[in-house]
Amino acid sequence: MDHCIYCKIIKGELPSYTIYEDDNFKAILDIFPSSLGHTLIIPKHHYQGLFDLGEKESKEIINFSKKIAGVLKEVLGCDGMNILQNNGQAAGQTVFHYHMHLIPRYENDTINMGWKPLEPTQEELKLTLDKIKSAIK
Ligand code: AMP
Ligand code: ZN
């Protein structure tokens, strides 16, 4: 993972605005934030994305993120928060080391998180539902 910027940050080879860290995770400020306080939660181990995380790490990262999210809310007094995580280029992932975004939101801010909703038919919804449901174990 020689070229991974987050691995470099974790190893101390690149600087970061570190908020908090424990043995497994680091919370840093995003240097190109959507809003001030936009935070990245990064595991210290290099996983490319969600599908590479084990069950234990998945639970731990949610708990760690929740702790930091609570502090952001308290300190910044934001009205809401988007928590998002991109997997794959098609989904907007640009750094291929798993990370979660915590984005403080304010009433009347101008951040655009929206998507244009499709208008699927009932049949399309049902077909999609059946495909997904049948794969759940
Ligand atoms: P994503 O598009 O989900 O992969 O998000 C990558 C994020 O990393 C972007 O929001 C960037 O602004 C952020 N980023 C890139 N380089 C750095 C860096 N050196 N320190 C902190 N954040 C960074
Ligand atoms: Zn990495």
PDB file of C-alpha atoms and ligand atoms in Angstrom:
ATOM      1  CA  MET A   1       0.000   0.000   0.000  1.00  0.00           C
ATOM      2  CA  ASP A   2       2.987   2.215  -0.788  1.00  0.00           C
ATOM      3  CA  HIS A   3       0.980   4.802  -2.725  1.00  0.00           C
ATOM      4  CA  CYS A   4      -2.022   5.069  -0.397  1.00  0.00           C
ATOM      5  CA  ILE A   5      -2.272   8.569   1.077  1.00  0.00           C
ATOM      6  CA  TYR A   6      -4.180   7.383   4.133  1.00  0.00           C
ATOM      7  CA  CYS A   7      -1.579   4.679   4.857  1.00  0.00           C
ATOM      8  CA  LYS A   8       1.028   7.436   4.632  1.00  0.00           C
ATOM      9  CA  ILE A   9      -0.986   9.595   7.038  1.00  0.00           C
ATOM     10  CA  ILE A  10      -1.317   6.666   9.443  1.00  0.00           C
ATOM     11  CA  LYS A  11       2.424   5.975   9.284  1.00  0.00           C
ATOM     12  CA  GLY A  12       3.118   9.672   9.921  1.00  0.00           C
ATOM     13  CA  GLU A  13       4.701  10.150   6.494  1.00  0.00           C
ATOM     14  CA  LEU A  14       2.082  12.773   5.556  1.00  0.00           C
ATOM     15  CA  PRO A  15       0.649  15.401   7.906  1.00  0.00           C
ATOM     16  CA  SER A  16      -2.971  15.401   9.010  1.00  0.00           C
ATOM     17  CA  TYR A  17      -5.353  17.296  11.261  1.00  0.00           C
ATOM     18  CA  THR A  18      -5.811  14.412  13.672  1.00  0.00           C
ATOM     19  CA  ILE A  19      -8.828  14.718  15.951  1.00  0.00           C
ATOM     20  CA  TYR A  20      -8.471  11.441  17.801  1.00  0.00           C
ATOM     21  CA  GLU A  21      -7.091   7.952  17.368  1.00  0.00           C
ATOM     22  CA  ASP A  22      -7.012   4.605  19.105  1.00  0.00           C
ATOM     23  CA  ASP A  23      -5.179   1.389  18.259  1.00  0.00           C
ATOM     24  CA  ASN A  24      -7.368   0.664  15.247  1.00  0.00           C
ATOM     25  CA  PHE A  25      -8.839   3.910  13.877  1.00  0.00           C
ATOM     26  CA  LYS A  26      -7.989   7.520  13.229  1.00  0.00           C
ATOM     27  CA  ALA A  27     -10.319  10.526  12.866  1.00  0.00           C
ATOM     28  CA  ILE A  28      -8.907  13.406  10.800  1.00  0.00           C
ATOM     29  CA  LEU A  29     -10.274  16.571   9.256  1.00  0.00           C
ATOM     30  CA  ASP A  30     -10.918  16.333   5.514  1.00  0.00           C
ATOM     31  CA  ILE A  31      -8.652  18.975   3.946  1.00  0.00           C
ATOM     32  CA  PHE A  32     -11.235  19.708   1.215  1.00  0.00           C
ATOM     33  CA  PRO A  33     -14.319  19.749   3.458  1.00  0.00           C
ATOM     34  CA  SER A  34     -17.976  20.014   2.489  1.00  0.00           C
ATOM     35  CA  SER A  35     -18.466  21.948   5.698  1.00  0.00           C
ATOM     36  CA  LEU A  36     -16.077  22.903   8.477  1.00  0.00           C
ATOM     37  CA  GLY A  37     -15.634  19.897  10.717  1.00  0.00           C
ATOM     38  CA  HIS A  38     -16.043  17.392   7.836  1.00  0.00           C
ATOM     39  CA  THR A  39     -14.241  14.424   9.335  1.00  0.00           C
ATOM     40  CA  LEU A  40     -12.843  11.202   7.927  1.00  0.00           C
ATOM     41  CA  ILE A  41     -12.809   8.020   9.984  1.00  0.00           C
ATOM     42  CA  ILE A  42     -10.024   5.763   8.758  1.00  0.00           C
ATOM     43  CA  PRO A  43      -9.054   2.266   9.902  1.00  0.00           C
ATOM     44  CA  LYS A  44      -5.315   1.923  10.474  1.00  0.00           C
ATOM     45  CA  HIS A  45      -5.299  -1.310   8.496  1.00  0.00           C
ATOM     46  CA  HIS A  46      -5.623  -0.871   4.729  1.00  0.00           C
ATOM     47  CA  TYR A  47      -9.004  -2.177   3.554  1.00  0.00           C
ATOM     48  CA  GLN A  48     -10.055  -0.978   0.132  1.00  0.00           C
ATOM     49  CA  GLY A  49     -13.732  -0.660   0.947  1.00  0.00           C
ATOM     50  CA  LEU A  50     -16.748  -1.956   2.818  1.00  0.00           C
ATOM     51  CA  PHE A  51     -16.644  -5.382   1.206  1.00  0.00           C
ATOM     52  CA  ASP A  52     -13.169  -6.015   2.606  1.00  0.00           C
ATOM     53  CA  LEU A  53     -14.104  -5.298   6.217  1.00  0.00           C
ATOM     54  CA  GLY A  54     -14.790  -8.158   8.611  1.00  0.00           C
ATOM     55  CA  GLU A  55     -17.753  -8.214  10.965  1.00  0.00           C
ATOM     56  CA  LYS A  56     -15.641  -7.148  13.942  1.00  0.00           C
ATOM     57  CA  GLU A  57     -14.095  -4.168  12.156  1.00  0.00           C
ATOM     58  CA  SER A  58     -17.505  -3.138  10.807  1.00  0.00           C
ATOM     59  CA  LYS A  59     -18.959  -2.967  14.289  1.00  0.00           C
ATOM     60  CA  GLU A  60     -15.923  -1.233  15.712  1.00  0.00           C
ATOM     61  CA  ILE A  61     -15.843   1.451  13.040  1.00  0.00           C
ATOM     62  CA  ILE A  62     -19.509   2.282  13.582  1.00  0.00           C
ATOM     63  CA  ASN A  63     -18.921   2.672  17.312  1.00  0.00           C
ATOM     64  CA  PHE A  64     -15.815   4.770  16.762  1.00  0.00           C
ATOM     65  CA  SER A  65     -17.630   6.971  14.211  1.00  0.00           C
ATOM     66  CA  LYS A  66     -20.569   7.422  16.545  1.00  0.00           C
ATOM     67  CA  LYS A  67     -18.285   8.624  19.303  1.00  0.00           C
ATOM     68  CA  ILE A  68     -16.665  11.235  17.035  1.00  0.00           C
ATOM     69  CA  ALA A  69     -20.025  12.229  15.498  1.00  0.00           C
ATOM     70  CA  GLY A  70     -21.373  12.944  18.983  1.00  0.00           C
ATOM     71  CA  VAL A  71     -18.438  15.211  19.758  1.00  0.00           C
ATOM     72  CA  LEU A  72     -18.779  17.062  16.434  1.00  0.00           C
ATOM     73  CA  LYS A  73     -22.465  17.661  17.081  1.00  0.00           C
ATOM     74  CA  GLU A  74     -21.832  18.924  20.588  1.00  0.00           C
ATOM     75  CA  VAL A  75     -18.901  21.186  19.722  1.00  0.00           C
ATOM     76  CA  LEU A  76     -20.072  22.544  16.367  1.00  0.00           C
ATOM     77  CA  GLY A  77     -23.756  22.749  17.232  1.00  0.00           C
ATOM     78  CA  CYS A  78     -24.690  21.432  13.798  1.00  0.00           C
ATOM     79  CA  ASP A  79     -28.351  20.726  13.068  1.00  0.00           C
ATOM     80  CA  GLY A  80     -27.720  17.396  11.370  1.00  0.00           C
ATOM     81  CA  MET A  81     -25.026  15.156   9.982  1.00  0.00           C
ATOM     82  CA  ASN A  82     -24.525  13.087   6.858  1.00  0.00           C
ATOM     83  CA  ILE A  83     -22.516   9.933   7.354  1.00  0.00           C
ATOM     84  CA  LEU A  84     -21.469   8.417   4.088  1.00  0.00           C
ATOM     85  CA  GLN A  85     -18.972   6.031   2.682  1.00  0.00           C
ATOM     86  CA  ASN A  86     -18.141   5.580  -0.993  1.00  0.00           C
ATOM     87  CA  ASN A  87     -17.229   2.184  -2.437  1.00  0.00           C
ATOM     88  CA  GLY A  88     -15.690   2.035  -5.885  1.00  0.00           C
ATOM     89  CA  GLN A  89     -15.011   4.649  -8.526  1.00  0.00           C
ATOM     90  CA  ALA A  90     -18.602   4.495  -9.761  1.00  0.00           C
ATOM     91  CA  ALA A  91     -19.749   5.550  -6.300  1.00  0.00           C
ATOM     92  CA  GLY A  92     -17.306   8.445  -6.089  1.00  0.00           C
ATOM     93  CA  GLN A  93     -14.523   6.779  -4.111  1.00  0.00           C
ATOM     94  CA  THR A  94     -11.268   8.574  -4.858  1.00  0.00           C
ATOM     95  CA  VAL A  95      -9.072   7.252  -2.055  1.00  0.00           C
ATOM     96  CA  PHE A  96      -9.155   3.473  -2.142  1.00  0.00           C
ATOM     97  CA  HIS A  97      -8.627   2.909   1.567  1.00  0.00           C
ATOM     98  CA  TYR A  98     -11.894   2.475   3.477  1.00  0.00           C
ATOM     99  CA  HIS A  99     -13.104   5.655   5.152  1.00  0.00           C
ATOM    100  CA  MET A 100     -16.301   7.112   6.460  1.00  0.00           C
ATOM    101  CA  HIS A 101     -17.256  10.762   5.992  1.00  0.00           C
ATOM    102  CA  LEU A 102     -18.946  12.654   8.835  1.00  0.00           C
ATOM    103  CA  ILE A 103     -20.380  15.858   7.369  1.00  0.00           C
ATOM    104  CA  PRO A 104     -21.893  18.380   9.766  1.00  0.00           C
ATOM    105  CA  ARG A 105     -25.039  19.954   8.293  1.00  0.00           C
ATOM    106  CA  TYR A 106     -26.857  23.192   9.056  1.00  0.00           C
ATOM    107  CA  GLU A 107     -30.371  24.360   8.308  1.00  0.00           C
ATOM    108  CA  ASN A 108     -30.216  26.296   5.038  1.00  0.00           C
ATOM    109  CA  ASP A 109     -26.674  25.242   4.143  1.00  0.00           C
ATOM    110  CA  THR A 110     -26.123  24.829   0.418  1.00  0.00           C
ATOM    111  CA  ILE A 111     -24.453  21.407   0.346  1.00  0.00           C
ATOM    112  CA  ASN A 112     -25.986  19.275  -2.365  1.00  0.00           C
ATOM    113  CA  MET A 113     -26.249  15.612  -1.405  1.00  0.00           C
ATOM    114  CA  GLY A 114     -29.278  15.018  -3.530  1.00  0.00           C
ATOM    115  CA  TRP A 115     -29.967  12.561  -6.316  1.00  0.00           C
ATOM    116  CA  LYS A 116     -32.677  12.675  -8.932  1.00  0.00           C
ATOM    117  CA  PRO A 117     -35.185   9.993  -7.949  1.00  0.00           C
ATOM    118  CA  LEU A 118     -36.198   7.385 -10.507  1.00  0.00           C
ATOM    119  CA  GLU A 119     -39.858   6.580 -10.974  1.00  0.00           C
ATOM    120  CA  PRO A 120     -39.814   2.774 -11.170  1.00  0.00           C
ATOM    121  CA  THR A 121     -42.896   0.761 -11.966  1.00  0.00           C
ATOM    122  CA  GLN A 122     -44.330  -1.543  -9.306  1.00  0.00           C
ATOM    123  CA  GLU A 123     -43.058  -4.453 -11.397  1.00  0.00           C
ATOM    124  CA  GLU A 124     -39.500  -3.103 -11.419  1.00  0.00           C
ATOM    125  CA  LEU A 125     -39.610  -2.609  -7.667  1.00  0.00           C
ATOM    126  CA  LYS A 126     -40.988  -6.107  -7.111  1.00  0.00           C
ATOM    127  CA  LEU A 127     -38.394  -7.734  -9.418  1.00  0.00           C
ATOM    128  CA  THR A 128     -35.593  -5.903  -7.640  1.00  0.00           C
ATOM    129  CA  LEU A 129     -36.976  -6.823  -4.242  1.00  0.00           C
ATOM    130  CA  ASP A 130     -37.255 -10.511  -5.149  1.00  0.00           C
ATOM    131  CA  LYS A 131     -33.700 -10.617  -6.521  1.00  0.00           C
ATOM    132  CA  ILE A 132     -32.257  -9.108  -3.356  1.00  0.00           C
ATOM    133  CA  LYS A 133     -34.471 -10.988  -0.903  1.00  0.00           C
ATOM    134  CA  SER A 134     -33.663 -14.361  -2.405  1.00  0.00           C
ATOM    135  CA  ALA A 135     -29.935 -13.780  -1.822  1.00  0.00           C
ATOM    136  CA  ILE A 136     -30.214 -12.928   1.881  1.00  0.00           C
ATOM    137  CA  LYS A 137     -28.929 -15.777   4.047  1.00  0.00           C
TER     138      LYS A 137
HETATM  139  P1  AMP B   1     -13.769   9.688  -1.290  1.00  0.00           P
HETATM  140  O1  AMP B   1     -14.135  10.486  -2.504  1.00  0.00           O
HETATM  141  O2  AMP B   1     -14.961   9.139  -0.551  1.00  0.00           O
HETATM  142  O3  AMP B   1     -12.735   8.621  -1.602  1.00  0.00           O
HETATM  143  O4  AMP B   1     -13.124  10.729  -0.293  1.00  0.00           O
HETATM  144  C1  AMP B   1     -11.769  11.047  -0.247  1.00  0.00           C
HETATM  145  C2  AMP B   1     -11.644  12.258   0.627  1.00  0.00           C
HETATM  146  O5  AMP B   1     -10.298  12.404   1.044  1.00  0.00           O
HETATM  147  C3  AMP B   1     -12.016  13.563  -0.082  1.00  0.00           C
HETATM  148  O6  AMP B   1     -13.124  14.165   0.594  1.00  0.00           O
HETATM  149  C4  AMP B   1     -10.747  14.405   0.014  1.00  0.00           C
HETATM  150  O7  AMP B   1     -11.027  15.762   0.264  1.00  0.00           O
HETATM  151  C5  AMP B   1     -10.030  13.773   1.180  1.00  0.00           C
HETATM  152  N1  AMP B   1      -8.582  13.916   1.187  1.00  0.00           N
HETATM  153  C6  AMP B   1      -7.732  13.718   0.156  1.00  0.00           C
HETATM  154  N2  AMP B   1      -6.452  13.889   0.567  1.00  0.00           N
HETATM  155  C7  AMP B   1      -6.512  14.192   1.885  1.00  0.00           C
HETATM  156  C8  AMP B   1      -5.531  14.489   2.887  1.00  0.00           C
HETATM  157  N3  AMP B   1      -4.222  14.497   2.605  1.00  0.00           N
HETATM  158  N4  AMP B   1      -5.941  14.760   4.149  1.00  0.00           N
HETATM  159  C9  AMP B   1      -7.270  14.744   4.445  1.00  0.00           C
HETATM  160  N5  AMP B   1      -8.239  14.490   3.555  1.00  0.00           N
HETATM  161  C10 AMP B   1      -7.866  14.218   2.290  1.00  0.00           C
HETATM  162 ZN    ZN B   2      -4.126   2.564   2.731  1.00  0.00          ZN
END
